[in-house]
């Protein structure tokens, strides 16, 4: 039991609001067996809305980080009353470990039954070092997420080791291709496609960074309702252009984005791309895409995953 308490202190620093909420969040016994070298007890991070006393001390920062061979952790969550949530994940150094990902939507609704999900945090393999992995869970009583119920913040130390082979290879630069053929492929792999003007880009210090974009034209319509001005687009990852530069305000792009269908949220991730429309040649390529996009046919599986050939 003492070893389990040390593990909790090692990886979790949790801040929670004082509002009571019937909520359970735990790490399974199987994960404990893997991460604690044989211990099989589960970690109840939150039990009936109460945070474990063992995870609130700053002593947690003195314990060793998660070792390089582990790259994900399995968690379970449920609520005895209707709650909505958001999840924000962050890495203190993206060159060592990229922003972690989660296997459930980052905006959604809890269930009375256990929801099993994974937080994944693979290393880049390019650089050795230790990073802070931050996870913030916010819970709300309303679907618009205005009535805040509880906040759970987890900070985990993560150690990474550079791959010696990868370390010897010099970067070859951006590999993203932007031409008509790749636009065809991205059409089927994107949930929405639009010509936009970026109004605001995400602030890395924001709890929930997002883009604001003025929608000039939709080439593939998402399930979510969209507005022409100040369209909210979640920044799961910082969207990048074809030459691997971040999207910038006051510039026009042809963007290929994604959508969480369960809660109808638009977002950008590492699979999204923005094609800047500035030069005469770039404008001409967008015009060509505008002429042919209605003829693009997507396989049934991709239509199911990302939406059909729905044009607007």
mmCIF file of C-alpha atoms in Angstrom:
data_model
loop_
_atom_site.group_PDB
_atom_site.id
_atom_site.type_symbol
_atom_site.label_atom_id
_atom_site.label_comp_id
_atom_site.label_asym_id
_atom_site.label_seq_id
_atom_site.Cartn_x
_atom_site.Cartn_y
_atom_site.Cartn_z
ATOM 1 C CA UNK A 1 0.000 0.000 0.000
ATOM 2 C CA UNK A 2 2.878 2.339 0.799
ATOM 3 C CA UNK A 3 4.290 1.750 -2.671
ATOM 4 C CA UNK A 4 0.921 2.599 -4.230
ATOM 5 C CA UNK A 5 0.783 5.856 -2.265
ATOM 6 C CA UNK A 6 4.262 6.785 -3.485
ATOM 7 C CA UNK A 7 3.210 6.109 -7.058
ATOM 8 C CA UNK A 8 0.214 8.386 -6.687
ATOM 9 C CA UNK A 9 2.399 11.118 -5.313
ATOM 10 C CA UNK A 10 4.906 10.491 -8.082
ATOM 11 C CA UNK A 11 2.650 11.150 -11.030
ATOM 12 C CA UNK A 12 -0.315 13.200 -9.934
ATOM 13 C CA UNK A 13 -0.671 16.774 -8.772
ATOM 14 C CA UNK A 14 -4.379 17.502 -8.670
ATOM 15 C CA UNK A 15 -6.170 20.787 -8.168
ATOM 16 C CA UNK A 16 -9.931 20.614 -7.730
ATOM 17 C CA UNK A 17 -12.688 23.104 -7.073
ATOM 18 C CA UNK A 18 -14.576 22.939 -3.799
ATOM 19 C CA UNK A 19 -17.950 22.253 -5.436
ATOM 20 C CA UNK A 20 -19.182 18.726 -4.590
ATOM 21 C CA UNK A 21 -19.832 16.387 -7.499
ATOM 22 C CA UNK A 22 -20.626 12.659 -7.709
ATOM 23 C CA UNK A 23 -17.739 11.590 -9.901
ATOM 24 C CA UNK A 24 -15.292 8.664 -10.123
ATOM 25 C CA UNK A 25 -11.948 8.636 -11.957
ATOM 26 C CA UNK A 26 -9.486 5.772 -11.557
ATOM 27 C CA UNK A 27 -6.439 3.982 -12.954
ATOM 28 C CA UNK A 28 -7.046 0.233 -13.338
ATOM 29 C CA UNK A 29 -5.252 -2.453 -11.373
ATOM 30 C CA UNK A 30 -3.730 -3.806 -14.588
ATOM 31 C CA UNK A 31 -2.042 -0.467 -15.196
ATOM 32 C CA UNK A 32 -0.814 -0.489 -11.607
ATOM 33 C CA UNK A 33 0.743 -3.903 -12.175
ATOM 34 C CA UNK A 34 2.589 -2.587 -15.223
ATOM 35 C CA UNK A 35 3.690 0.777 -13.841
ATOM 36 C CA UNK A 36 4.339 -0.298 -10.256
ATOM 37 C CA UNK A 37 6.307 -3.456 -10.977
ATOM 38 C CA UNK A 38 3.773 -5.936 -9.608
ATOM 39 C CA UNK A 39 1.376 -3.862 -7.491
ATOM 40 C CA UNK A 40 -2.197 -4.693 -8.431
ATOM 41 C CA UNK A 41 -4.269 -2.139 -6.518
ATOM 42 C CA UNK A 42 -6.277 0.393 -8.491
ATOM 43 C CA UNK A 43 -5.784 4.126 -7.990
ATOM 44 C CA UNK A 44 -8.972 5.991 -7.181
ATOM 45 C CA UNK A 45 -8.049 9.510 -8.241
ATOM 46 C CA UNK A 46 -11.594 10.742 -7.601
ATOM 47 C CA UNK A 47 -14.122 8.681 -5.614
ATOM 48 C CA UNK A 48 -17.687 9.936 -5.166
ATOM 49 C CA UNK A 49 -16.476 13.423 -6.001
ATOM 50 C CA UNK A 50 -13.654 13.377 -3.442
ATOM 51 C CA UNK A 51 -10.008 13.647 -4.470
ATOM 52 C CA UNK A 52 -7.563 11.225 -2.832
ATOM 53 C CA UNK A 53 -5.560 12.883 -0.052
ATOM 54 C CA UNK A 54 -2.405 11.187 -1.252
ATOM 55 C CA UNK A 55 -2.189 13.183 -4.487
ATOM 56 C CA UNK A 56 -2.296 16.752 -3.175
ATOM 57 C CA UNK A 57 1.229 17.078 -1.732
ATOM 58 C CA UNK A 58 4.131 18.800 -3.513
ATOM 59 C CA UNK A 59 6.255 15.825 -2.477
ATOM 60 C CA UNK A 60 5.010 14.253 -5.716
ATOM 61 C CA UNK A 61 7.516 16.335 -7.644
ATOM 62 C CA UNK A 62 10.422 14.558 -5.949
ATOM 63 C CA UNK A 63 9.555 11.083 -7.250
ATOM 64 C CA UNK A 64 10.963 9.540 -10.465
ATOM 65 C CA UNK A 65 9.235 10.141 -13.833
ATOM 66 C CA UNK A 66 7.448 7.582 -16.006
ATOM 67 C CA UNK A 67 10.079 5.534 -17.829
ATOM 68 C CA UNK A 68 10.575 5.642 -21.640
ATOM 69 C CA UNK A 69 9.203 2.116 -22.255
ATOM 70 C CA UNK A 70 5.697 3.181 -21.172
ATOM 71 C CA UNK A 71 3.749 5.306 -23.645
ATOM 72 C CA UNK A 72 0.114 5.158 -22.485
ATOM 73 C CA UNK A 73 -2.054 4.871 -19.390
ATOM 74 C CA UNK A 74 -5.535 3.410 -19.122
ATOM 75 C CA UNK A 75 -8.153 5.268 -17.083
ATOM 76 C CA UNK A 76 -11.842 4.834 -16.293
ATOM 77 C CA UNK A 77 -14.418 7.508 -15.522
ATOM 78 C CA UNK A 78 -18.131 7.680 -14.713
ATOM 79 C CA UNK A 79 -20.652 9.997 -13.081
ATOM 80 C CA UNK A 80 -23.857 9.274 -11.174
ATOM 81 C CA UNK A 81 -25.410 12.455 -12.501
ATOM 82 C CA UNK A 82 -25.443 14.211 -15.864
ATOM 83 C CA UNK A 83 -22.060 15.847 -16.390
ATOM 84 C CA UNK A 84 -20.284 17.267 -19.415
ATOM 85 C CA UNK A 85 -16.520 17.512 -19.726
ATOM 86 C CA UNK A 86 -13.573 18.971 -21.603
ATOM 87 C CA UNK A 87 -10.031 17.576 -21.691
ATOM 88 C CA UNK A 88 -6.880 19.613 -22.290
ATOM 89 C CA UNK A 89 -3.487 17.930 -22.752
ATOM 90 C CA UNK A 90 -0.089 19.604 -22.889
ATOM 91 C CA UNK A 91 3.626 18.781 -23.110
ATOM 92 C CA UNK A 92 6.212 21.131 -21.630
ATOM 93 C CA UNK A 93 8.617 20.348 -24.507
ATOM 94 C CA UNK A 94 7.282 19.168 -27.858
ATOM 95 C CA UNK A 95 10.759 18.284 -29.136
ATOM 96 C CA UNK A 96 11.004 15.558 -26.469
ATOM 97 C CA UNK A 97 7.370 14.462 -26.278
ATOM 98 C CA UNK A 98 4.561 15.839 -28.478
ATOM 99 C CA UNK A 99 1.218 16.866 -27.053
ATOM 100 C CA UNK A 100 -0.434 13.755 -25.567
ATOM 101 C CA UNK A 101 -3.591 12.384 -27.147
ATOM 102 C CA UNK A 102 -6.694 10.759 -25.701
ATOM 103 C CA UNK A 103 -8.860 7.995 -27.159
ATOM 104 C CA UNK A 104 -12.184 9.696 -26.335
ATOM 105 C CA UNK A 105 -13.446 13.062 -27.625
ATOM 106 C CA UNK A 106 -11.872 16.001 -25.805
ATOM 107 C CA UNK A 107 -15.364 17.497 -25.400
ATOM 108 C CA UNK A 108 -18.192 15.181 -24.409
ATOM 109 C CA UNK A 109 -20.679 13.833 -21.868
ATOM 110 C CA UNK A 110 -20.092 11.346 -19.057
ATOM 111 C CA UNK A 111 -22.111 8.184 -18.466
ATOM 112 C CA UNK A 112 -23.374 6.269 -15.442
ATOM 113 C CA UNK A 113 -21.354 3.333 -16.764
ATOM 114 C CA UNK A 114 -17.563 3.223 -16.763
ATOM 115 C CA UNK A 115 -15.978 4.900 -19.807
ATOM 116 C CA UNK A 116 -12.580 3.322 -20.483
ATOM 117 C CA UNK A 117 -9.999 5.449 -22.300
ATOM 118 C CA UNK A 118 -6.248 5.853 -22.775
ATOM 119 C CA UNK A 119 -3.940 8.831 -22.448
ATOM 120 C CA UNK A 120 -1.094 8.288 -24.925
ATOM 121 C CA UNK A 121 2.260 10.012 -24.555
ATOM 122 C CA UNK A 122 4.894 8.557 -26.931
ATOM 123 C CA UNK A 123 8.317 10.219 -27.154
ATOM 124 C CA UNK A 124 9.543 11.791 -30.385
ATOM 125 C CA UNK A 125 12.729 9.704 -30.325
ATOM 126 C CA UNK A 126 14.710 12.755 -31.449
ATOM 127 C CA UNK A 127 15.802 14.056 -28.058
ATOM 128 C CA UNK A 128 16.410 12.724 -24.541
ATOM 129 C CA UNK A 129 15.052 14.495 -21.471
ATOM 130 C CA UNK A 130 12.268 14.778 -18.908
ATOM 131 C CA UNK A 131 9.061 16.712 -19.536
ATOM 132 C CA UNK A 132 5.934 17.676 -17.641
ATOM 133 C CA UNK A 133 2.772 16.149 -19.081
ATOM 134 C CA UNK A 134 -0.273 18.164 -18.043
ATOM 135 C CA UNK A 135 -3.872 16.949 -18.210
ATOM 136 C CA UNK A 136 -6.806 19.138 -17.231
ATOM 137 C CA UNK A 137 -10.320 17.719 -16.849
ATOM 138 C CA UNK A 138 -13.127 20.283 -16.491
ATOM 139 C CA UNK A 139 -16.656 19.142 -15.616
ATOM 140 C CA UNK A 140 -19.914 21.036 -16.160
ATOM 141 C CA UNK A 141 -23.595 20.492 -15.396
ATOM 142 C CA UNK A 142 -24.867 21.955 -18.684
ATOM 143 C CA UNK A 143 -24.233 21.041 -22.320
ATOM 144 C CA UNK A 144 -23.043 24.582 -23.121
ATOM 145 C CA UNK A 145 -20.350 24.153 -20.459
ATOM 146 C CA UNK A 146 -21.014 27.391 -18.631
ATOM 147 C CA UNK A 147 -21.954 26.003 -15.202
ATOM 148 C CA UNK A 148 -18.568 24.797 -13.964
ATOM 149 C CA UNK A 149 -18.727 21.891 -11.542
ATOM 150 C CA UNK A 150 -15.204 20.625 -10.948
ATOM 151 C CA UNK A 151 -11.642 20.857 -12.225
ATOM 152 C CA UNK A 152 -9.053 18.072 -11.985
ATOM 153 C CA UNK A 153 -5.488 18.887 -13.005
ATOM 154 C CA UNK A 154 -2.897 16.129 -13.352
ATOM 155 C CA UNK A 155 0.807 16.789 -13.869
ATOM 156 C CA UNK A 156 3.015 13.801 -14.648
ATOM 157 C CA UNK A 157 6.774 13.612 -15.080
ATOM 158 C CA UNK A 158 7.750 11.754 -18.259
ATOM 159 C CA UNK A 159 11.245 10.603 -19.242
ATOM 160 C CA UNK A 160 12.211 10.080 -22.890
ATOM 161 C CA UNK A 161 15.248 8.639 -24.612
ATOM 162 C CA UNK A 162 16.503 9.614 -28.057
ATOM 163 C CA UNK A 163 16.612 6.953 -30.728
ATOM 164 C CA UNK A 164 20.301 6.751 -31.750
ATOM 165 C CA UNK A 165 19.398 5.963 -35.366
ATOM 166 C CA UNK A 166 16.902 8.807 -35.631
ATOM 167 C CA UNK A 167 19.402 11.094 -33.920
ATOM 168 C CA UNK A 168 21.940 10.558 -36.693
ATOM 169 C CA UNK A 169 19.557 11.470 -39.490
ATOM 170 C CA UNK A 170 19.331 15.121 -40.385
ATOM 171 C CA UNK A 171 15.780 16.455 -40.788
ATOM 172 C CA UNK A 172 14.730 16.671 -44.418
ATOM 173 C CA UNK A 173 12.252 19.486 -43.885
ATOM 174 C CA UNK A 174 8.513 19.571 -44.288
ATOM 175 C CA UNK A 175 7.001 16.555 -46.036
ATOM 176 C CA UNK A 176 3.451 17.879 -46.431
ATOM 177 C CA UNK A 177 2.430 18.051 -50.075
ATOM 178 C CA UNK A 178 -0.117 20.501 -51.361
ATOM 179 C CA UNK A 179 -1.256 19.877 -54.921
ATOM 180 C CA UNK A 180 -4.523 18.928 -56.570
ATOM 181 C CA UNK A 181 -3.934 15.178 -56.151
ATOM 182 C CA UNK A 182 -3.276 15.511 -52.427
ATOM 183 C CA UNK A 183 -6.286 17.775 -52.080
ATOM 184 C CA UNK A 184 -8.351 14.893 -53.516
ATOM 185 C CA UNK A 185 -6.953 12.506 -50.902
ATOM 186 C CA UNK A 186 -7.419 14.938 -48.038
ATOM 187 C CA UNK A 187 -11.006 15.534 -49.099
ATOM 188 C CA UNK A 188 -11.946 12.007 -48.006
ATOM 189 C CA UNK A 189 -9.828 12.131 -44.836
ATOM 190 C CA UNK A 190 -11.243 15.457 -43.624
ATOM 191 C CA UNK A 191 -14.506 16.177 -41.831
ATOM 192 C CA UNK A 192 -14.778 19.689 -43.220
ATOM 193 C CA UNK A 193 -13.014 21.752 -45.881
ATOM 194 C CA UNK A 194 -13.325 25.508 -46.160
ATOM 195 C CA UNK A 195 -11.737 28.647 -47.498
ATOM 196 C CA UNK A 196 -11.201 30.820 -44.433
ATOM 197 C CA UNK A 197 -9.549 33.922 -43.091
ATOM 198 C CA UNK A 198 -7.947 33.354 -39.687
ATOM 199 C CA UNK A 199 -8.973 36.004 -37.149
ATOM 200 C CA UNK A 200 -7.196 34.668 -34.082
ATOM 201 C CA UNK A 201 -4.695 31.877 -33.386
ATOM 202 C CA UNK A 202 -4.462 29.819 -30.175
ATOM 203 C CA UNK A 203 -2.574 31.080 -27.158
ATOM 204 C CA UNK A 204 -0.436 28.223 -25.732
ATOM 205 C CA UNK A 205 -1.266 29.431 -22.213
ATOM 206 C CA UNK A 206 -5.025 29.182 -22.741
ATOM 207 C CA UNK A 207 -6.686 26.282 -20.953
ATOM 208 C CA UNK A 208 -8.564 25.501 -24.172
ATOM 209 C CA UNK A 209 -6.777 27.069 -27.161
ATOM 210 C CA UNK A 210 -8.842 27.643 -30.289
ATOM 211 C CA UNK A 211 -8.874 29.348 -33.673
ATOM 212 C CA UNK A 212 -11.367 31.954 -34.748
ATOM 213 C CA UNK A 213 -11.947 31.925 -38.495
ATOM 214 C CA UNK A 214 -14.210 33.772 -40.902
ATOM 215 C CA UNK A 215 -15.692 31.133 -43.225
ATOM 216 C CA UNK A 216 -15.571 32.362 -46.821
ATOM 217 C CA UNK A 217 -16.767 29.131 -48.443
ATOM 218 C CA UNK A 218 -17.472 25.517 -47.385
ATOM 219 C CA UNK A 219 -16.362 22.791 -49.790
ATOM 220 C CA UNK A 220 -17.236 19.938 -47.397
ATOM 221 C CA UNK A 221 -19.831 20.619 -44.740
ATOM 222 C CA UNK A 222 -19.536 19.185 -41.199
ATOM 223 C CA UNK A 223 -22.474 18.066 -39.056
ATOM 224 C CA UNK A 224 -21.883 21.064 -36.807
ATOM 225 C CA UNK A 225 -23.588 24.332 -37.553
ATOM 226 C CA UNK A 226 -21.068 26.856 -38.826
ATOM 227 C CA UNK A 227 -21.088 30.626 -38.745
ATOM 228 C CA UNK A 228 -19.630 32.882 -41.408
ATOM 229 C CA UNK A 229 -17.857 35.069 -38.877
ATOM 230 C CA UNK A 230 -15.771 34.050 -35.866
ATOM 231 C CA UNK A 231 -16.191 30.308 -36.297
ATOM 232 C CA UNK A 232 -14.805 28.475 -33.248
ATOM 233 C CA UNK A 233 -12.314 25.697 -34.140
ATOM 234 C CA UNK A 234 -10.678 23.725 -31.307
ATOM 235 C CA UNK A 235 -6.863 23.498 -31.392
ATOM 236 C CA UNK A 236 -6.078 19.901 -30.447
ATOM 237 C CA UNK A 237 -2.797 20.438 -32.267
ATOM 238 C CA UNK A 238 -1.504 23.635 -33.810
ATOM 239 C CA UNK A 239 -2.633 23.530 -37.440
ATOM 240 C CA UNK A 240 0.173 23.911 -39.973
ATOM 241 C CA UNK A 241 0.550 25.021 -43.556
ATOM 242 C CA UNK A 242 1.973 22.983 -46.424
ATOM 243 C CA UNK A 243 5.472 24.259 -45.584
ATOM 244 C CA UNK A 244 4.992 23.369 -41.882
ATOM 245 C CA UNK A 245 4.431 26.902 -40.605
ATOM 246 C CA UNK A 246 1.633 27.668 -38.115
ATOM 247 C CA UNK A 247 -1.524 29.369 -39.336
ATOM 248 C CA UNK A 248 -1.366 33.122 -38.843
ATOM 249 C CA UNK A 249 -4.058 35.749 -38.266
ATOM 250 C CA UNK A 250 -5.231 37.952 -41.135
ATOM 251 C CA UNK A 251 -4.212 35.350 -43.713
ATOM 252 C CA UNK A 252 -6.433 33.297 -46.017
ATOM 253 C CA UNK A 253 -6.231 29.502 -46.232
ATOM 254 C CA UNK A 254 -7.890 26.477 -47.715
ATOM 255 C CA UNK A 255 -8.187 24.347 -44.553
ATOM 256 C CA UNK A 256 -8.780 20.608 -44.202
ATOM 257 C CA UNK A 257 -10.097 20.017 -40.678
ATOM 258 C CA UNK A 258 -11.812 17.452 -38.495
ATOM 259 C CA UNK A 259 -14.898 17.100 -36.296
ATOM 260 C CA UNK A 260 -16.020 15.261 -33.171
ATOM 261 C CA UNK A 261 -19.424 13.981 -34.288
ATOM 262 C CA UNK A 262 -20.643 13.140 -30.791
ATOM 263 C CA UNK A 263 -20.652 16.783 -29.718
ATOM 264 C CA UNK A 264 -20.374 18.478 -33.110
ATOM 265 C CA UNK A 265 -17.087 20.257 -32.420
ATOM 266 C CA UNK A 266 -14.717 21.369 -35.167
ATOM 267 C CA UNK A 267 -11.016 20.995 -34.488
ATOM 268 C CA UNK A 268 -7.517 20.948 -35.966
ATOM 269 C CA UNK A 269 -5.004 18.193 -35.185
ATOM 270 C CA UNK A 270 -1.757 16.789 -36.616
ATOM 271 C CA UNK A 271 -3.670 15.506 -39.673
ATOM 272 C CA UNK A 272 -5.074 18.924 -40.529
ATOM 273 C CA UNK A 273 -3.459 21.317 -42.975
ATOM 274 C CA UNK A 274 -3.925 24.860 -44.201
ATOM 275 C CA UNK A 275 -3.019 25.891 -47.745
ATOM 276 C CA UNK A 276 -2.201 29.583 -47.752
ATOM 277 C CA UNK A 277 -3.890 31.540 -50.538
ATOM 278 C CA UNK A 278 -1.650 34.471 -51.392
ATOM 279 C CA UNK A 279 0.014 34.286 -54.788
ATOM 280 C CA UNK A 280 -1.583 34.064 -58.223
ATOM 281 C CA UNK A 281 -0.532 30.399 -58.514
ATOM 282 C CA UNK A 282 -2.044 29.543 -55.119
ATOM 283 C CA UNK A 283 -5.337 31.208 -56.029
ATOM 284 C CA UNK A 284 -5.390 29.294 -59.312
ATOM 285 C CA UNK A 285 -4.937 25.952 -57.494
ATOM 286 C CA UNK A 286 -7.881 26.748 -55.215
ATOM 287 C CA UNK A 287 -9.989 27.593 -58.282
ATOM 288 C CA UNK A 288 -9.087 24.206 -59.804
ATOM 289 C CA UNK A 289 -10.070 22.466 -56.581
ATOM 290 C CA UNK A 290 -13.355 24.381 -56.584
ATOM 291 C CA UNK A 291 -14.116 23.013 -60.058
ATOM 292 C CA UNK A 292 -13.421 19.342 -59.264
ATOM 293 C CA UNK A 293 -14.304 18.818 -55.582
ATOM 294 C CA UNK A 294 -17.931 17.879 -56.353
ATOM 295 C CA UNK A 295 -16.710 14.955 -58.447
ATOM 296 C CA UNK A 296 -14.532 13.400 -55.717
ATOM 297 C CA UNK A 297 -15.814 9.990 -54.608
ATOM 298 C CA UNK A 298 -14.807 8.622 -51.191
ATOM 299 C CA UNK A 299 -14.803 4.908 -50.190
ATOM 300 C CA UNK A 300 -17.675 3.843 -47.923
ATOM 301 C CA UNK A 301 -15.437 3.354 -44.870
ATOM 302 C CA UNK A 302 -14.021 6.867 -45.161
ATOM 303 C CA UNK A 303 -17.510 8.281 -45.691
ATOM 304 C CA UNK A 304 -18.564 6.583 -42.455
ATOM 305 C CA UNK A 305 -15.527 7.843 -40.519
ATOM 306 C CA UNK A 306 -15.251 11.406 -41.835
ATOM 307 C CA UNK A 307 -18.554 12.163 -43.531
ATOM 308 C CA UNK A 308 -19.943 11.626 -46.991
ATOM 309 C CA UNK A 309 -19.468 13.577 -50.171
ATOM 310 C CA UNK A 310 -21.586 16.348 -48.722
ATOM 311 C CA UNK A 311 -20.922 19.567 -50.579
ATOM 312 C CA UNK A 312 -22.125 23.026 -49.743
#
